[in-house]
Coordinates of C-alpha atoms in Angstrom, one line a residue:
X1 CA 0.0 0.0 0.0
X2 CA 1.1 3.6 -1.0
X3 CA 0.7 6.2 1.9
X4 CA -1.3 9.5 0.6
X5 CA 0.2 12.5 0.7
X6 CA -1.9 13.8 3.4
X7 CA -0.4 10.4 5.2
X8 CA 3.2 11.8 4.6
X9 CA 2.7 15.3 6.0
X10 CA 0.8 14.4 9.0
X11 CA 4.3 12.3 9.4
X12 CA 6.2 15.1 8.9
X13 CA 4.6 17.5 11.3
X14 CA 4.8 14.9 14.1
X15 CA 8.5 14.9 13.4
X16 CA 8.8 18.5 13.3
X17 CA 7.0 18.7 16.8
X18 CA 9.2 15.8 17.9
X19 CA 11.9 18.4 17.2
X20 CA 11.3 20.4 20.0
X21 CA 11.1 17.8 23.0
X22 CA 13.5 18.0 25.6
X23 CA 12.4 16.0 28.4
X24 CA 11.2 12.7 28.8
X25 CA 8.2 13.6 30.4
X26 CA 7.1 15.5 27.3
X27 CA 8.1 12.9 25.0
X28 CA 5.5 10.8 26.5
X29 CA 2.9 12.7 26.4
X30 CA 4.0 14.5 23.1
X31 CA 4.4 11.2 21.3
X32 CA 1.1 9.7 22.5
X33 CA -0.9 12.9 21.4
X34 CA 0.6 12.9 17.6
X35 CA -0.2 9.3 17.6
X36 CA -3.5 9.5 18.3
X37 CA -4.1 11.8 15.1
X38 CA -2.7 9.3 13.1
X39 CA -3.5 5.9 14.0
X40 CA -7.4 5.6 15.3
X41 CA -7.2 4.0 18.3
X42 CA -9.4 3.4 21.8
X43 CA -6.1 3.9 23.6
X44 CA -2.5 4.1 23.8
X45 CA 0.8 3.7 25.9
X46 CA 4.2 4.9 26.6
X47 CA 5.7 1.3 27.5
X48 CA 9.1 1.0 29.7
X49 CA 9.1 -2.8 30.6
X50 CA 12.4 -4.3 32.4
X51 CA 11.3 -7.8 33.2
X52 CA 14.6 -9.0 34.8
X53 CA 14.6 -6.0 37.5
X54 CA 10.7 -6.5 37.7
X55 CA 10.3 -2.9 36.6
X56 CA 7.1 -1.4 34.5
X57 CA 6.1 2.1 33.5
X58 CA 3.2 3.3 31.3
X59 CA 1.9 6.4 30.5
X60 CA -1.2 6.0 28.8
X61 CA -3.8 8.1 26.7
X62 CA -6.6 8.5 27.6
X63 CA -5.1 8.9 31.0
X64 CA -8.5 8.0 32.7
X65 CA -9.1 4.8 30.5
X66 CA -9.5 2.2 33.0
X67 CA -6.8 -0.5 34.0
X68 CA -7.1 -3.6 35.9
X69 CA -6.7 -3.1 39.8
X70 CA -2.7 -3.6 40.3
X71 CA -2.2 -3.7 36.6
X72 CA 1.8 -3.7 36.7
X73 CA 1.8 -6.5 38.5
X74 CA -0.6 -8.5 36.3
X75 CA 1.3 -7.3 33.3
X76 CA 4.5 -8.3 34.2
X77 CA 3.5 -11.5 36.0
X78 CA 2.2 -12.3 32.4
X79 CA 5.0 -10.4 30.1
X80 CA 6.6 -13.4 28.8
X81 CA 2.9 -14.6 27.0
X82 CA 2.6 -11.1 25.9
X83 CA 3.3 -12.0 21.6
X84 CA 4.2 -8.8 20.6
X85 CA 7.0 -8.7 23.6
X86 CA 8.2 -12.4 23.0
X87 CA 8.6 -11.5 19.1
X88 CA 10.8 -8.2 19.9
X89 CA 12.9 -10.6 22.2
X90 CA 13.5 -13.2 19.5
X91 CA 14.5 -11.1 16.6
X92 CA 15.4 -8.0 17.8
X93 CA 12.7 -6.3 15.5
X94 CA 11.0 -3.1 16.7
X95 CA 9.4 -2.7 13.4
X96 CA 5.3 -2.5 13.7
X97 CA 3.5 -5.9 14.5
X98 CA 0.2 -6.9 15.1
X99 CA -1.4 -9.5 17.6
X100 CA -2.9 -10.6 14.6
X101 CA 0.5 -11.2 12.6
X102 CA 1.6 -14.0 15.5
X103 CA -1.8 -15.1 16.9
X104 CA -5.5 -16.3 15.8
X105 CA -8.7 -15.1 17.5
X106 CA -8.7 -18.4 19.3
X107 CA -4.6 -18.3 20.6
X108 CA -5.3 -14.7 21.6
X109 CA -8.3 -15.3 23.8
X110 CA -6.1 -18.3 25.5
X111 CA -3.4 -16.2 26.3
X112 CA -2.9 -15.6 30.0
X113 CA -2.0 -11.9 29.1
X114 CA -5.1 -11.3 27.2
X115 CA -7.4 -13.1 30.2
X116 CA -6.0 -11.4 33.5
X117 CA -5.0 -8.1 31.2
X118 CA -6.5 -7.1 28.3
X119 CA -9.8 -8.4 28.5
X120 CA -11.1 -6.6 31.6
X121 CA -10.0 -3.7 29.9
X122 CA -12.2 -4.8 26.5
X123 CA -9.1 -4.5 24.2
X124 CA -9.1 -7.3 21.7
X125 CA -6.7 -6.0 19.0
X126 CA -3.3 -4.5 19.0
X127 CA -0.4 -2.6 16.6
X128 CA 3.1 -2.2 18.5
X129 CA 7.1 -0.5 17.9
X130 CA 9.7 -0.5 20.3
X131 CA 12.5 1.8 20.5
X132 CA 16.1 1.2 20.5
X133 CA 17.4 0.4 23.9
X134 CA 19.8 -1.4 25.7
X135 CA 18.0 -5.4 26.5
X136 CA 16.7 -6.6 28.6
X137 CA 14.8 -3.5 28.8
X138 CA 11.8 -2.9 26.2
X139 CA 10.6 0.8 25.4
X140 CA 7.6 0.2 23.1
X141 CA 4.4 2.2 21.9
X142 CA 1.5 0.4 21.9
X143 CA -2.0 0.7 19.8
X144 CA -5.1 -0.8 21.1
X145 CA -8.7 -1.5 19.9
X146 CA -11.7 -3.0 20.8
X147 CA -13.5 -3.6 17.6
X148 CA -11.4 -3.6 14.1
X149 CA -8.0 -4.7 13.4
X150 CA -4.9 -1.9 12.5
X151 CA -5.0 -2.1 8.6
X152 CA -1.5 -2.1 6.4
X153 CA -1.6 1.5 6.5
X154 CA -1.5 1.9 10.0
X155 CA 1.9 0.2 10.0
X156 CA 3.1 2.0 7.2
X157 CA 2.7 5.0 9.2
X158 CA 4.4 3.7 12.2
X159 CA 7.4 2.2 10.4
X160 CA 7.3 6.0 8.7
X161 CA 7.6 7.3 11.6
X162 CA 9.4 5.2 13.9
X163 CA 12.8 6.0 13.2
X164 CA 12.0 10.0 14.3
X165 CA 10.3 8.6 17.5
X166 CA 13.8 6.7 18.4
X167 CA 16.0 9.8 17.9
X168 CA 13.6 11.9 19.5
X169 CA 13.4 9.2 22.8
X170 CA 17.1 9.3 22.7
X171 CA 17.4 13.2 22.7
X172 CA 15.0 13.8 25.4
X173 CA 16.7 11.7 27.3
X174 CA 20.3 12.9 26.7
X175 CA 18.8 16.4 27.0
X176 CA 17.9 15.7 30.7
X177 CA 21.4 14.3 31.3
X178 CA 22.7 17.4 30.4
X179 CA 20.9 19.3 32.2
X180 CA 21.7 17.8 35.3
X181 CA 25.0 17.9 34.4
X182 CA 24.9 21.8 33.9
X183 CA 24.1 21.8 37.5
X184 CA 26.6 19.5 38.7
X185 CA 30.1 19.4 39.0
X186 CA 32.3 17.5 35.9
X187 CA 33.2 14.4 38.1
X188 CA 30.3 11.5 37.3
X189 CA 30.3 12.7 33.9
X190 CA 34.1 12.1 33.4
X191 CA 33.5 8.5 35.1
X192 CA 31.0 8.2 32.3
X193 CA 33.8 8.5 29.9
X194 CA 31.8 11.6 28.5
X195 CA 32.9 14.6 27.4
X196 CA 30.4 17.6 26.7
X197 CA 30.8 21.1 24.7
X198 CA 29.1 24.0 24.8
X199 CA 28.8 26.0 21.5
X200 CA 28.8 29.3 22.7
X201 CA 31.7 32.2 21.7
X202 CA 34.1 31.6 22.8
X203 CA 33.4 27.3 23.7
X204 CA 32.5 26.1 26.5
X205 CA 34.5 23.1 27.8
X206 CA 31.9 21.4 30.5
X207 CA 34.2 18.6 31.0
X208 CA 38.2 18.8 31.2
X209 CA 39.6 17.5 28.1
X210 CA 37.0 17.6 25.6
X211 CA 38.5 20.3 23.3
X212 CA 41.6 18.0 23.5
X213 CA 39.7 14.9 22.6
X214 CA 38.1 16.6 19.9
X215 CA 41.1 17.9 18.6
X216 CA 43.1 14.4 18.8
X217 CA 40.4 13.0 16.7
X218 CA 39.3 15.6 14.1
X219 CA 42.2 18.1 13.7
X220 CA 43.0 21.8 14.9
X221 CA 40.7 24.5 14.1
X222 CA 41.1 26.6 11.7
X223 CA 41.3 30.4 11.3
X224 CA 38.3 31.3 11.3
X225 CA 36.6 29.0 13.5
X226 CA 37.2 27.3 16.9
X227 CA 35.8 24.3 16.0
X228 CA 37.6 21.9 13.5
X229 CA 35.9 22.4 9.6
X230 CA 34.7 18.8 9.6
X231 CA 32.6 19.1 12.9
X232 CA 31.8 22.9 12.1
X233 CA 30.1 21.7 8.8
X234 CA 28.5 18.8 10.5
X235 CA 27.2 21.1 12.9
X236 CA 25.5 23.5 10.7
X237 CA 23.9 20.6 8.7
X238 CA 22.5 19.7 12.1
X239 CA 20.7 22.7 13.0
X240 CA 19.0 22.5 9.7
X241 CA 18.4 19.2 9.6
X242 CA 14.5 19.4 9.5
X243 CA 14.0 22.5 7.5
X244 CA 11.6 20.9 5.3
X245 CA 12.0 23.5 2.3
X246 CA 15.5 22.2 2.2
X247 CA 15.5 18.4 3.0
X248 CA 12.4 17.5 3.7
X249 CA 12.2 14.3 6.6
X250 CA 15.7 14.0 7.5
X251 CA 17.2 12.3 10.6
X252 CA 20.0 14.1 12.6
X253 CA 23.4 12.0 11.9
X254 CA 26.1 11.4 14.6
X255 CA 29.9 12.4 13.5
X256 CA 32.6 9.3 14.0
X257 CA 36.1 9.5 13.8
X258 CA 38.6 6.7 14.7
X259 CA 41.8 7.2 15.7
X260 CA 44.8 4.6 17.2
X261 CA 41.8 1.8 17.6
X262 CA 39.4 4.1 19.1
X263 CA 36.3 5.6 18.1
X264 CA 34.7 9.2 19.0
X265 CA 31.0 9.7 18.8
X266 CA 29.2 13.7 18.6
X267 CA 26.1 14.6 19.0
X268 CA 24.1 17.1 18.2
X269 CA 21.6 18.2 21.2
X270 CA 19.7 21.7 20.1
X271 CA 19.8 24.8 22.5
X272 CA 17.1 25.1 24.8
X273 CA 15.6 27.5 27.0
X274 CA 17.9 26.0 29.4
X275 CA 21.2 25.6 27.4
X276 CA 22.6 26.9 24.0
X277 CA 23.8 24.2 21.5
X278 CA 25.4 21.6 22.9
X279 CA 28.1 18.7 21.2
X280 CA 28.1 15.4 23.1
X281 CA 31.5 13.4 23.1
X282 CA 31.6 9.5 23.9
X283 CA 34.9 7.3 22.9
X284 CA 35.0 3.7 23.4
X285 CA 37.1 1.1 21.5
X286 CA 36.1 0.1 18.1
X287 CA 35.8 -3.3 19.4
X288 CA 32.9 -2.8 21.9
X289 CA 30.6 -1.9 18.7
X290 CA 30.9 -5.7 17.6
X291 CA 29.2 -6.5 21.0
X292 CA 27.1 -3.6 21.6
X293 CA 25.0 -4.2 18.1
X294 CA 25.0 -8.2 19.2
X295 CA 23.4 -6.9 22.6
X296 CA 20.7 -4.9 20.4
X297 CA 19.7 -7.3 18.4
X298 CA 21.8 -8.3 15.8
X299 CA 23.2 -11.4 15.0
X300 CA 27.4 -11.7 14.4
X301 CA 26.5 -12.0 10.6
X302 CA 24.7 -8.8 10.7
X303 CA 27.3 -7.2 12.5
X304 CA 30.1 -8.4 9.7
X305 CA 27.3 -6.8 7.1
X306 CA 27.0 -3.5 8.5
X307 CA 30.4 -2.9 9.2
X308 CA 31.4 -3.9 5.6
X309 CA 28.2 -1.0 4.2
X310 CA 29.6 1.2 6.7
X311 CA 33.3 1.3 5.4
X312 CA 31.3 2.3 2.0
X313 CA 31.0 -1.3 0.6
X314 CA 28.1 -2.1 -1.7
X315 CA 26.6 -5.1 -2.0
X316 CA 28.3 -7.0 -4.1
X317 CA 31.3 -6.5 -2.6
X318 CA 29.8 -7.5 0.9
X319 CA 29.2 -10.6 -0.9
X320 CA 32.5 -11.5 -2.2
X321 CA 34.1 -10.5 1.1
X322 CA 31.8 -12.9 2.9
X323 CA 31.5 -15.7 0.4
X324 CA 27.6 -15.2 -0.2
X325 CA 25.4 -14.5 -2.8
X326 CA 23.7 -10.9 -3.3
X327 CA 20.5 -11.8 -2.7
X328 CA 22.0 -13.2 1.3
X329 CA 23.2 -9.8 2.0
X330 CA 19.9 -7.8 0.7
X331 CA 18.1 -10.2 3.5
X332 CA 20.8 -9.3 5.8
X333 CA 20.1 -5.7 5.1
X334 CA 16.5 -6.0 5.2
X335 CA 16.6 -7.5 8.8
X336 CA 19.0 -4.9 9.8
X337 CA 17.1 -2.0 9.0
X338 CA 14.0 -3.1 10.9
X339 CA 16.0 -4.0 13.6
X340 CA 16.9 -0.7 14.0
X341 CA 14.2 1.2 13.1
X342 CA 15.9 2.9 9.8
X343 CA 14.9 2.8 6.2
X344 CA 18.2 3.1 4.1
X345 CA 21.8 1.6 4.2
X346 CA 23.6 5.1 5.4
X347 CA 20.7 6.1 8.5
X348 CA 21.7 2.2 9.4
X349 CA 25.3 2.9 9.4
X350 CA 24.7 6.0 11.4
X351 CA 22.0 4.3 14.4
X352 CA 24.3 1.5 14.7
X353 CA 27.8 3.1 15.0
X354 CA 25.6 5.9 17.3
X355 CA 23.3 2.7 19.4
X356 CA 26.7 1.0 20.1
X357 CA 28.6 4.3 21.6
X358 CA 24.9 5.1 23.4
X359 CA 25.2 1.4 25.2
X360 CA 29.2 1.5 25.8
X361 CA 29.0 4.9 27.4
X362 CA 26.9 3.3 30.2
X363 CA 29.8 0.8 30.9
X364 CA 31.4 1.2 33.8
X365 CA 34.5 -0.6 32.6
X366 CA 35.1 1.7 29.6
X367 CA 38.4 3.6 29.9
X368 CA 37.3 7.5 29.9
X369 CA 39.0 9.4 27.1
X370 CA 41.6 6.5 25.8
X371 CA 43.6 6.2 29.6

């Protein structure tokens, strides 16, 4: 099915309201409300689900539709039944899914999730994505009915928009880190191995060493700049990233560099009313990406792929380096991108090389700034 165009720029103004979110809080409830003017729907959540550490959160919309007396409880008691959840944990794919895709009528109404759950609640059908993050924990948006299936169009919206939704998540959160870093002292965040620049005049160094970092990894500035001319142009395509007169839908793109068997990861995080722009630094070793990607989904095949496309190979060549045929790698590819929520080989480069640094940063064994 082809989306309409009126399909297309109801995407696009979600994504240019997702834009302006800077706290997690407000992705919630922003994220919910845009939804609902896409997908019809009796109701909706904000899922954060950590089995393991027996932790759930949901923000849902209506906020006064009714939920079964200690619903947490019941819902986690019952996650592992839950089809859409068990899917996301087998193959790593976020992509949209129905209850209808994995079950029939009959398995559904068996379920133990849909007895103790969803049935007091009168919700027989259901369209879900989840979010990049690190596993065991499950971020997810979820899309219930009562009466009519989703149709293919409601997915095509959702994968549309699902890879804004996973950069926006990601922002809002980092957005809140560095906030609380602003009113804080350097210390945790140099434990974190993370480095964090202000772009003001002249730049603010947050965190000792940044400049130097980003220096050893991208050059000296130039004359008429303080920042090196590889970052400074990445920067300004950044802050324009979603003028649509320009580019149209366009994600924002992390900058890499490698250097001596280490890899440096920026970010771009927008100014706020509470900060101007802000460049994020996180170095790790190139060899923690391998398992990082593994961690998020990926198998070690998959891994060897996107590496290969991400040092500029194209297919072909990805299939003479491995010894498989064409058509092996396009597959690869294929379960690539819906693993992580993109839609072409270079955004996939981009998420994985970014969702690997994301993860590593929160390792307490990483080595801050190459020591």
């Amino acid at each position: 099915m082809t989306l309409s165009e009126a399909d297309y720029l109801a995407v696009l103004g979600v994504a240019r309201a997702l834009n302006g979110v800077n706290d997690p809080d407000e992705f919630d409830a922003t994220v919910l409300g845009h939804l609902a003017s896409l997908v019809d729907a009796d109701v909706l959540s904000m899922n954060d689900v950590d089995p393991g550490a027996g932790r759930v959160r949901y923000v849902m919309l209506p906020e006064n539709f009714p939920v079964p007396p200690d619903g947490a409880e019941i819902f986690l008691r019952n996650a592992e039944h839950h089809p859409l959840m068990a899917y996301v944990e087998r193959t790593g794919d976020g992509s949209a899914r129905k209850i209808s895709d994995l079950l029939t009528p009959g398995e559904w109404h068996a379920n133990p999730m849909y007895a103790e759950f969803y049935l007091p609640m009168g919700i027989e059908h259901q369209i879900a994505i989840t979010l990049p993050a690190p596993r065991p924990v499950l971020v997810g948006i979820a899309i219930s009915r009562s009466t009519s299936d989703f149709e293919e169009r409601d997915r095509e919206v959702l994968d549309l928009i699902r890879p804004f939704l996973a950069q926006s998540w990601r922002n809002a959160r980092e957005q809140a880190m560095v906030r609380s870093l602003l009113s804080s002292l350097s210390d945790s965040l140099t434990a974190e191995a993370t480095g964090v620049i202000q772009v003001t005049e002249p730049l603010a160094e947050l965190t000792p060493g940044s400049l130097t970092l980003l220096y050893r990894f991208f050059g000296r500035p130039g004359s008429s700049s303080p920042l090196p001319r590889r970052v400074e142009q990445w920067l300004a395509a950044q802050r324009h990233r979603l003028d649509d007169s320009a580019h149209g839908l366009r994600l924002g793109k992390p900058l890499i560099a490698s250097v001596d068997g280490r890899r440096l990861v920026l970010r771009h995080l927008p100014a706020t009313r509470w900060h101007a722009d802000v460049i994020l630094l996180r170095e790790a070793r190139d060899d923690q990406a391998a398992v990082q990607l593994t961690a998020a989904g990926l198998t070690p095949r998959e891994v060897e792929v996107l590496r290969l496309v991400a040092e500029g190979a194209t297919n072909a060549q990805v299939a003479s380096t491995l010894h498989v045929a064409a058509s092996t790698v396009k597959r690869h590819l294929d379960h690539i991108y819906a693993k992580l929520g993109v839609r072409s080989r270079t955004q996939a480069a981009a998420a994985a090389r970014d969702l690997a640094l994301h993860h590593a940063a929160a390792d307490p064994r990483n080595t801050p700034f190459g020591g």
